[in-house]
PDB file of C-alpha atoms in Angstrom:
ATOM      1  CA  MET A   1      58.245 -10.896 -51.584  1.00 64.00           C
ATOM      2  CA  GLY A   2      55.357  -8.342 -51.073  1.00 82.00           C
ATOM      3  CA  LEU A   3      54.108  -6.817 -47.906  1.00 92.00           C
ATOM      4  CA  PRO A   4      53.308  -8.814 -44.868  1.00 92.00           C
ATOM      5  CA  PRO A   5      49.486  -9.311 -44.205  1.00 91.00           C
ATOM      6  CA  LEU A   6      47.577  -6.243 -43.059  1.00 95.00           C
ATOM      7  CA  PRO A   7      44.527  -7.527 -41.148  1.00 96.00           C
ATOM      8  CA  ASP A   8      42.019  -5.214 -39.409  1.00 97.00           C
ATOM      9  CA  GLU A   9      43.542  -5.822 -36.058  1.00 97.00           C
ATOM     10  CA  ALA A  10      46.806  -4.239 -37.282  1.00 98.00           C
ATOM     11  CA  ILE A  11      45.288  -0.960 -38.349  1.00 98.00           C
ATOM     12  CA  GLN A  12      44.369   1.878 -35.978  1.00 98.00           C
ATOM     13  CA  LEU A  13      42.994   5.151 -37.423  1.00 98.00           C
ATOM     14  CA  ASN A  14      42.912   8.690 -36.143  1.00 98.00           C
ATOM     15  CA  VAL A  15      44.277   7.830 -32.602  1.00 98.00           C
ATOM     16  CA  THR A  16      45.296  10.358 -30.023  1.00 98.00           C
ATOM     17  CA  VAL A  17      48.791   9.746 -28.439  1.00 98.00           C
ATOM     18  CA  ASP A  18      50.912  11.355 -25.990  1.00 96.00           C
ATOM     19  CA  GLY A  19      54.189  11.640 -27.907  1.00 97.00           C
ATOM     20  CA  TRP A  20      56.193   9.464 -30.270  1.00 98.00           C
ATOM     21  CA  ARG A  21      56.675   6.551 -27.649  1.00 98.00           C
ATOM     22  CA  ASP A  22      52.895   6.119 -27.438  1.00 98.00           C
ATOM     23  CA  ALA A  23      52.596   6.073 -31.175  1.00 98.00           C
ATOM     24  CA  VAL A  24      55.277   3.390 -31.540  1.00 98.00           C
ATOM     25  CA  ARG A  25      53.754   1.379 -28.645  1.00 98.00           C
ATOM     26  CA  LEU A  26      50.426   1.436 -30.462  1.00 98.00           C
ATOM     27  CA  ALA A  27      51.930   0.127 -33.543  1.00 98.00           C
ATOM     28  CA  GLY A  28      53.600  -2.647 -31.457  1.00 98.00           C
ATOM     29  CA  ASP A  29      50.279  -3.475 -29.838  1.00 98.00           C
ATOM     30  CA  ALA A  30      48.721  -3.763 -33.300  1.00 98.00           C
ATOM     31  CA  LEU A  31      51.422  -6.145 -34.331  1.00 98.00           C
ATOM     32  CA  HIS A  32      50.733  -8.166 -31.142  1.00 98.00           C
ATOM     33  CA  ARG A  33      47.027  -8.146 -31.854  1.00 97.00           C
ATOM     34  CA  SER A  34      47.564  -9.387 -35.389  1.00 97.00           C
ATOM     35  CA  GLY A  35      49.721 -12.342 -34.076  1.00 97.00           C
ATOM     36  CA  ALA A  36      52.985 -11.026 -35.524  1.00 97.00           C
ATOM     37  CA  ALA A  37      54.873 -10.188 -32.334  1.00 97.00           C
ATOM     38  CA  LEU A  38      54.889 -10.635 -28.553  1.00 97.00           C
ATOM     39  CA  PRO A  39      53.877  -7.516 -26.498  1.00 96.00           C
ATOM     40  CA  THR A  40      57.521  -6.871 -25.662  1.00 96.00           C
ATOM     41  CA  TYR A  41      58.236  -6.030 -29.305  1.00 97.00           C
ATOM     42  CA  ALA A  42      56.771  -2.550 -28.870  1.00 97.00           C
ATOM     43  CA  GLU A  43      59.319  -1.755 -26.159  1.00 97.00           C
ATOM     44  CA  GLU A  44      62.066  -3.141 -28.280  1.00 96.00           C
ATOM     45  CA  MET A  45      60.967  -0.648 -31.134  1.00 97.00           C
ATOM     46  CA  VAL A  46      61.116   2.144 -28.590  1.00 98.00           C
ATOM     47  CA  ARG A  47      64.489   1.191 -27.369  1.00 97.00           C
ATOM     48  CA  MET A  48      65.908   1.128 -30.895  1.00 96.00           C
ATOM     49  CA  ILE A  49      64.700   4.765 -31.449  1.00 97.00           C
ATOM     50  CA  GLU A  50      66.029   5.910 -28.120  1.00 97.00           C
ATOM     51  CA  GLU A  51      69.372   4.167 -29.000  1.00 97.00           C
ATOM     52  CA  HIS A  52      69.785   5.258 -32.644  1.00 96.00           C
ATOM     53  CA  GLY A  53      67.702   8.382 -32.735  1.00 95.00           C
ATOM     54  CA  PRO A  54      64.756   9.305 -35.122  1.00 96.00           C
ATOM     55  CA  TYR A  55      66.133   7.300 -38.166  1.00 94.00           C
ATOM     56  CA  VAL A  56      62.727   5.630 -38.356  1.00 96.00           C
ATOM     57  CA  VAL A  57      61.137   8.824 -39.744  1.00 97.00           C
ATOM     58  CA  ILE A  58      61.876   8.041 -43.280  1.00 95.00           C
ATOM     59  CA  ALA A  59      59.799  10.581 -45.121  1.00 95.00           C
ATOM     60  CA  PRO A  60      57.866  13.775 -44.220  1.00 96.00           C
ATOM     61  CA  GLY A  61      55.074  12.648 -41.947  1.00 97.00           C
ATOM     62  CA  LEU A  62      55.937   8.921 -41.897  1.00 97.00           C
ATOM     63  CA  ALA A  63      57.846   6.744 -39.441  1.00 98.00           C
ATOM     64  CA  LEU A  64      58.707   3.096 -39.962  1.00 96.00           C
ATOM     65  CA  ALA A  65      59.055   1.626 -36.441  1.00 96.00           C
ATOM     66  CA  HIS A  66      60.688  -1.740 -36.319  1.00 94.00           C
ATOM     67  CA  ALA A  67      63.328  -3.750 -34.372  1.00 91.00           C
ATOM     68  CA  ARG A  68      65.688  -6.566 -35.317  1.00 87.00           C
ATOM     69  CA  PRO A  69      64.289  -9.959 -36.014  1.00 86.00           C
ATOM     70  CA  GLY A  70      64.427 -11.843 -32.785  1.00 88.00           C
ATOM     71  CA  PRO A  71      62.440 -13.960 -30.303  1.00 92.00           C
ATOM     72  CA  GLU A  72      59.795 -11.169 -29.953  1.00 94.00           C
ATOM     73  CA  VAL A  73      58.779 -11.705 -33.574  1.00 96.00           C
ATOM     74  CA  LEU A  74      56.277 -14.522 -34.120  1.00 96.00           C
ATOM     75  CA  GLY A  75      55.767 -13.998 -37.967  1.00 94.00           C
ATOM     76  CA  ASP A  76      55.987 -11.348 -40.563  1.00 95.00           C
ATOM     77  CA  GLY A  77      53.591  -8.517 -39.892  1.00 96.00           C
ATOM     78  CA  LEU A  78      52.832  -4.899 -40.689  1.00 97.00           C
ATOM     79  CA  ALA A  79      50.798  -2.422 -38.786  1.00 98.00           C
ATOM     80  CA  VAL A  80      49.405   1.072 -39.723  1.00 98.00           C
ATOM     81  CA  VAL A  81      48.634   3.737 -37.028  1.00 98.00           C
ATOM     82  CA  THR A  82      47.335   7.160 -38.135  1.00 98.00           C
ATOM     83  CA  LEU A  83      47.500   9.951 -35.606  1.00 98.00           C
ATOM     84  CA  ALA A  84      44.731  12.539 -34.960  1.00 98.00           C
ATOM     85  CA  THR A  85      47.436  15.048 -34.083  1.00 98.00           C
ATOM     86  CA  PRO A  86      50.896  14.484 -35.540  1.00 98.00           C
ATOM     87  CA  VAL A  87      53.869  14.128 -33.129  1.00 98.00           C
ATOM     88  CA  ASP A  88      57.557  14.999 -33.267  1.00 98.00           C
ATOM     89  CA  PHE A  89      60.179  12.212 -33.190  1.00 98.00           C
ATOM     90  CA  GLY A  90      63.055  14.744 -33.172  1.00 97.00           C
ATOM     91  CA  HIS A  91      63.906  14.269 -36.940  1.00 97.00           C
ATOM     92  CA  PRO A  92      65.402  17.466 -38.383  1.00 96.00           C
ATOM     93  CA  HIS A  93      63.428  17.420 -41.677  1.00 96.00           C
ATOM     94  CA  ASN A  94      60.522  14.887 -41.570  1.00 96.00           C
ATOM     95  CA  ASP A  95      58.585  15.855 -38.319  1.00 98.00           C
ATOM     96  CA  PRO A  96      55.817  16.028 -37.443  1.00 98.00           C
ATOM     97  CA  VAL A  97      54.632  12.346 -38.100  1.00 98.00           C
ATOM     98  CA  SER A  98      51.132  11.536 -38.784  1.00 98.00           C
ATOM     99  CA  VAL A  99      51.466   7.823 -39.964  1.00 98.00           C
ATOM    100  CA  VAL A 100      53.373   5.258 -37.995  1.00 98.00           C
ATOM    101  CA  LEU A 101      54.111   1.956 -39.638  1.00 98.00           C
ATOM    102  CA  GLY A 102      55.050  -1.032 -37.409  1.00 97.00           C
ATOM    103  CA  LEU A 103      57.113  -3.814 -39.021  1.00 96.00           C
ATOM    104  CA  ALA A 104      57.895  -7.215 -37.594  1.00 96.00           C
ATOM    105  CA  ILE A 105      59.968  -9.507 -39.754  1.00 93.00           C
ATOM    106  CA  LYS A 106      60.992 -12.967 -38.749  1.00 91.00           C
ATOM    107  CA  ASP A 107      64.299 -13.246 -40.730  1.00 88.00           C
ATOM    108  CA  VAL A 108      66.864 -10.876 -42.095  1.00 83.00           C
ATOM    109  CA  ALA A 109      66.462 -11.856 -45.734  1.00 81.00           C
ATOM    110  CA  ASN A 110      62.757 -10.977 -45.708  1.00 83.00           C
ATOM    111  CA  HIS A 111      63.458  -7.733 -43.800  1.00 82.00           C
ATOM    112  CA  LEU A 112      65.307  -6.098 -46.597  1.00 83.00           C
ATOM    113  CA  ALA A 113      62.769  -7.349 -49.228  1.00 86.00           C
ATOM    114  CA  THR A 114      59.917  -5.972 -47.283  1.00 89.00           C
ATOM    115  CA  ILE A 115      61.712  -2.667 -46.773  1.00 87.00           C
ATOM    116  CA  ALA A 116      62.070  -2.477 -50.637  1.00 88.00           C
ATOM    117  CA  ALA A 117      58.323  -3.302 -50.992  1.00 91.00           C
ATOM    118  CA  LEU A 118      57.454  -0.459 -48.640  1.00 92.00           C
ATOM    119  CA  ALA A 119      59.655   1.881 -50.442  1.00 90.00           C
ATOM    120  CA  ASN A 120      57.637   1.150 -53.686  1.00 91.00           C
ATOM    121  CA  VAL A 121      54.421   2.051 -51.919  1.00 93.00           C
ATOM    122  CA  PHE A 122      55.765   5.338 -50.940  1.00 92.00           C
ATOM    123  CA  ASN A 123      57.242   6.168 -54.195  1.00 90.00           C
ATOM    124  CA  ASP A 124      53.746   7.624 -54.881  1.00 91.00           C
ATOM    125  CA  SER A 125      53.925  10.958 -53.089  1.00 90.00           C
ATOM    126  CA  ALA A 126      50.233  10.851 -52.378  1.00 95.00           C
ATOM    127  CA  ALA A 127      50.339   7.744 -50.255  1.00 96.00           C
ATOM    128  CA  ILE A 128      51.314   9.433 -47.041  1.00 97.00           C
ATOM    129  CA  PRO A 129      48.682  11.983 -46.963  1.00 97.00           C
ATOM    130  CA  GLU A 130      46.082   9.450 -48.153  1.00 97.00           C
ATOM    131  CA  LEU A 131      47.028   7.076 -45.304  1.00 97.00           C
ATOM    132  CA  ALA A 132      46.826  10.066 -42.827  1.00 97.00           C
ATOM    133  CA  ALA A 133      43.311  10.886 -44.004  1.00 98.00           C
ATOM    134  CA  ALA A 134      42.132   7.171 -44.384  1.00 98.00           C
ATOM    135  CA  THR A 135      38.857   6.457 -42.569  1.00 97.00           C
ATOM    136  CA  SER A 136      38.562   2.734 -42.987  1.00 98.00           C
ATOM    137  CA  THR A 137      40.799  -0.355 -42.966  1.00 97.00           C
ATOM    138  CA  ASP A 138      39.841  -1.223 -46.550  1.00 97.00           C
ATOM    139  CA  GLU A 139      41.079   2.245 -47.710  1.00 97.00           C
ATOM    140  CA  VAL A 140      44.426   1.682 -45.768  1.00 97.00           C
ATOM    141  CA  ARG A 141      44.875  -1.683 -47.424  1.00 97.00           C
ATOM    142  CA  ARG A 142      44.093  -0.154 -51.008  1.00 96.00           C
ATOM    143  CA  ILE A 143      46.702   2.497 -50.435  1.00 96.00           C
ATOM    144  CA  MET A 144      49.303   0.037 -49.137  1.00 95.00           C
ATOM    145  CA  GLU A 145      48.616  -2.129 -52.179  1.00 90.00           C
ATOM    146  CA  GLY A 146      49.240   0.857 -54.457  1.00 83.00           C
ATOM    147  CA  GLN A 147      45.692   1.159 -55.601  1.00 69.00           C
ATOM    148  CA  SER A 148      45.036   4.618 -54.124  1.00 60.00           C
TER     149      SER A 148
END
């Protein structure tokens, strides 16, 4: 399995936020606009981070916001939000975050396969700074497809 679709509605570039919760909510809003999740999914992602800490900050500058598969997920979806000003999530090593990915996956088996596909994208150490500097949705899709 590859990555879920990444339509224009699921990409927001160079946005200004007031902290990590706003950044995660924007990723959730993007998942909603793309048809992958209900609006309540954003708050579920925020709740997961509040409950488990900043485990979603998986690399320097990169957060992978997600929640468990559940009724808030309508279909597999991916969102990319880049921040005009990086924000802290409270991670001891990987803050500040400039790119927030939102992930909604309908079932558990696809969840793990999608995480593996995302890991492959970020094996390229240039992917995070390239995403942070991206100026178009086409550029974001090229980077996420490993064609940077």
